[in-house]
Amino acid sequence: MNRFLSTLGLCRRAGKLAYGFDAVCDEIKKKGSKVCGVFTACDLSEKTLKEVGFICDKYSVPHICTDVSMDEIKAVLSARTGIIAILDKGLFGSLSSLYIDN
């Protein structure tokens, strides 16, 4: 299994995720937000990708586009989504290093 997806499963079990457009945006806008970063699926629509990018830029939240599809995410989270917020700094570091260091 892809290291990104297995770490994502760990985040889910630890309760350190928010996913779906509305839930992620609400979490980012929340006072004292714990969002460390946002990942988006490779098959997310351009319109949604642009909106997520705008919110992330506005609130200075790192945003990383992945090579993982929404169906692959569904296999791990049991929910088809293309937007995932990580609520733990260490877990975000582990996930982002898979894309930033490569």
Tab-separated table of C-alpha atoms in Angstrom:
chain	number	residue	atom	x	y	z
A	1	MET	CA	0.000	0.000	0.000
A	2	ASN	CA	1.129	3.513	-0.777
A	3	ARG	CA	2.953	5.095	2.214
A	4	PHE	CA	0.747	8.192	1.925
A	5	LEU	CA	-2.416	6.100	2.207
A	6	SER	CA	-1.147	3.999	5.109
A	7	THR	CA	-0.156	7.144	7.036
A	8	LEU	CA	-3.556	8.638	6.189
A	9	GLY	CA	-5.168	5.573	7.766
A	10	LEU	CA	-3.086	6.163	10.892
A	11	CYS	CA	-4.317	9.793	10.990
A	12	ARG	CA	-7.917	8.575	10.756
A	13	ARG	CA	-7.482	6.087	13.585
A	14	ALA	CA	-5.842	8.806	15.706
A	15	GLY	CA	-8.734	11.225	15.023
A	16	LYS	CA	-6.407	13.795	13.453
A	17	LEU	CA	-8.299	14.353	10.183
A	18	ALA	CA	-10.997	16.560	8.760
A	19	TYR	CA	-12.177	15.738	5.265
A	20	GLY	CA	-14.617	17.050	2.708
A	21	PHE	CA	-14.748	20.612	1.406
A	22	ASP	CA	-17.112	22.084	4.015
A	23	ALA	CA	-15.555	20.309	7.013
A	24	VAL	CA	-12.013	21.305	6.004
A	25	CYS	CA	-12.942	24.947	5.321
A	26	ASP	CA	-14.834	25.170	8.620
A	27	GLU	CA	-11.869	23.671	10.472
A	28	ILE	CA	-9.436	26.131	8.848
A	29	LYS	CA	-11.639	29.143	9.660
A	30	LYS	CA	-12.215	28.043	13.270
A	31	LYS	CA	-10.563	30.206	15.917
A	32	GLY	CA	-7.549	28.335	17.266
A	33	SER	CA	-7.541	26.038	14.245
A	34	LYS	CA	-5.353	22.952	14.538
A	35	VAL	CA	-5.059	22.430	10.770
A	36	CYS	CA	-1.387	21.877	9.952
A	37	GLY	CA	-1.907	21.347	6.237
A	38	VAL	CA	-4.307	20.279	3.501
A	39	PHE	CA	-3.880	17.554	0.888
A	40	THR	CA	-5.974	17.292	-2.264
A	41	ALA	CA	-6.587	14.330	-4.577
A	42	CYS	CA	-5.220	14.322	-8.117
A	43	ASP	CA	-8.714	14.035	-9.637
A	44	LEU	CA	-10.313	16.936	-7.750
A	45	SER	CA	-12.140	19.384	-10.023
A	46	GLU	CA	-10.254	22.538	-11.029
A	47	LYS	CA	-12.952	24.739	-9.491
A	48	THR	CA	-12.756	23.010	-6.098
A	49	LEU	CA	-8.958	22.946	-6.226
A	50	LYS	CA	-8.945	26.700	-6.839
A	51	GLU	CA	-11.373	27.332	-3.946
A	52	VAL	CA	-9.342	25.185	-1.533
A	53	GLY	CA	-6.147	26.924	-2.640
A	54	PHE	CA	-7.736	30.320	-1.994
A	55	ILE	CA	-8.839	29.368	1.549
A	56	CYS	CA	-5.434	27.845	2.344
A	57	ASP	CA	-3.611	30.947	1.081
A	58	LYS	CA	-5.939	33.268	2.992
A	59	TYR	CA	-5.314	31.449	6.285
A	60	SER	CA	-1.637	30.574	5.586
A	61	VAL	CA	-2.233	26.826	5.616
A	62	PRO	CA	0.122	24.664	3.512
A	63	HIS	CA	-1.617	22.952	0.594
A	64	ILE	CA	-0.186	19.963	-1.274
A	65	CYS	CA	-1.647	18.279	-4.358
A	66	THR	CA	-1.104	14.509	-4.228
A	67	ASP	CA	-0.924	11.767	-6.845
A	68	VAL	CA	-3.662	9.852	-4.994
A	69	SER	CA	-7.193	9.590	-6.408
A	70	MET	CA	-10.459	10.062	-4.530
A	71	ASP	CA	-11.234	6.347	-4.961
A	72	GLU	CA	-7.899	5.406	-3.348
A	73	ILE	CA	-8.702	7.737	-0.437
A	74	LYS	CA	-12.146	6.143	-0.149
A	75	ALA	CA	-10.519	2.731	0.338
A	76	VAL	CA	-8.751	4.103	3.451
A	77	LEU	CA	-11.312	6.546	4.896
A	78	SER	CA	-14.531	4.792	3.784
A	79	ALA	CA	-15.636	8.137	2.363
A	80	ARG	CA	-15.007	9.428	-1.153
A	81	THR	CA	-13.322	12.792	-0.717
A	82	GLY	CA	-10.634	14.810	-2.411
A	83	ILE	CA	-9.802	17.256	0.382
A	84	ILE	CA	-8.120	16.244	3.631
A	85	ALA	CA	-6.901	18.425	6.504
A	86	ILE	CA	-4.299	17.027	8.894
A	87	LEU	CA	-4.699	18.165	12.515
A	88	ASP	CA	-1.338	16.995	13.875
A	89	LYS	CA	2.028	18.610	13.118
A	90	GLY	CA	4.037	15.369	13.257
A	91	LEU	CA	1.650	13.458	11.023
A	92	PHE	CA	1.512	16.360	8.585
A	93	GLY	CA	5.318	16.379	8.487
A	94	SER	CA	5.392	12.658	7.717
A	95	LEU	CA	2.849	13.012	4.924
A	96	SER	CA	4.265	16.186	3.397
A	97	SER	CA	7.809	14.763	3.323
A	98	LEU	CA	6.551	12.159	0.840
A	99	TYR	CA	5.889	14.996	-1.635
A	100	ILE	CA	8.317	17.764	-0.683
A	101	ASP	CA	11.491	15.651	-0.438
A	102	ASN	CA	10.864	13.837	-3.737
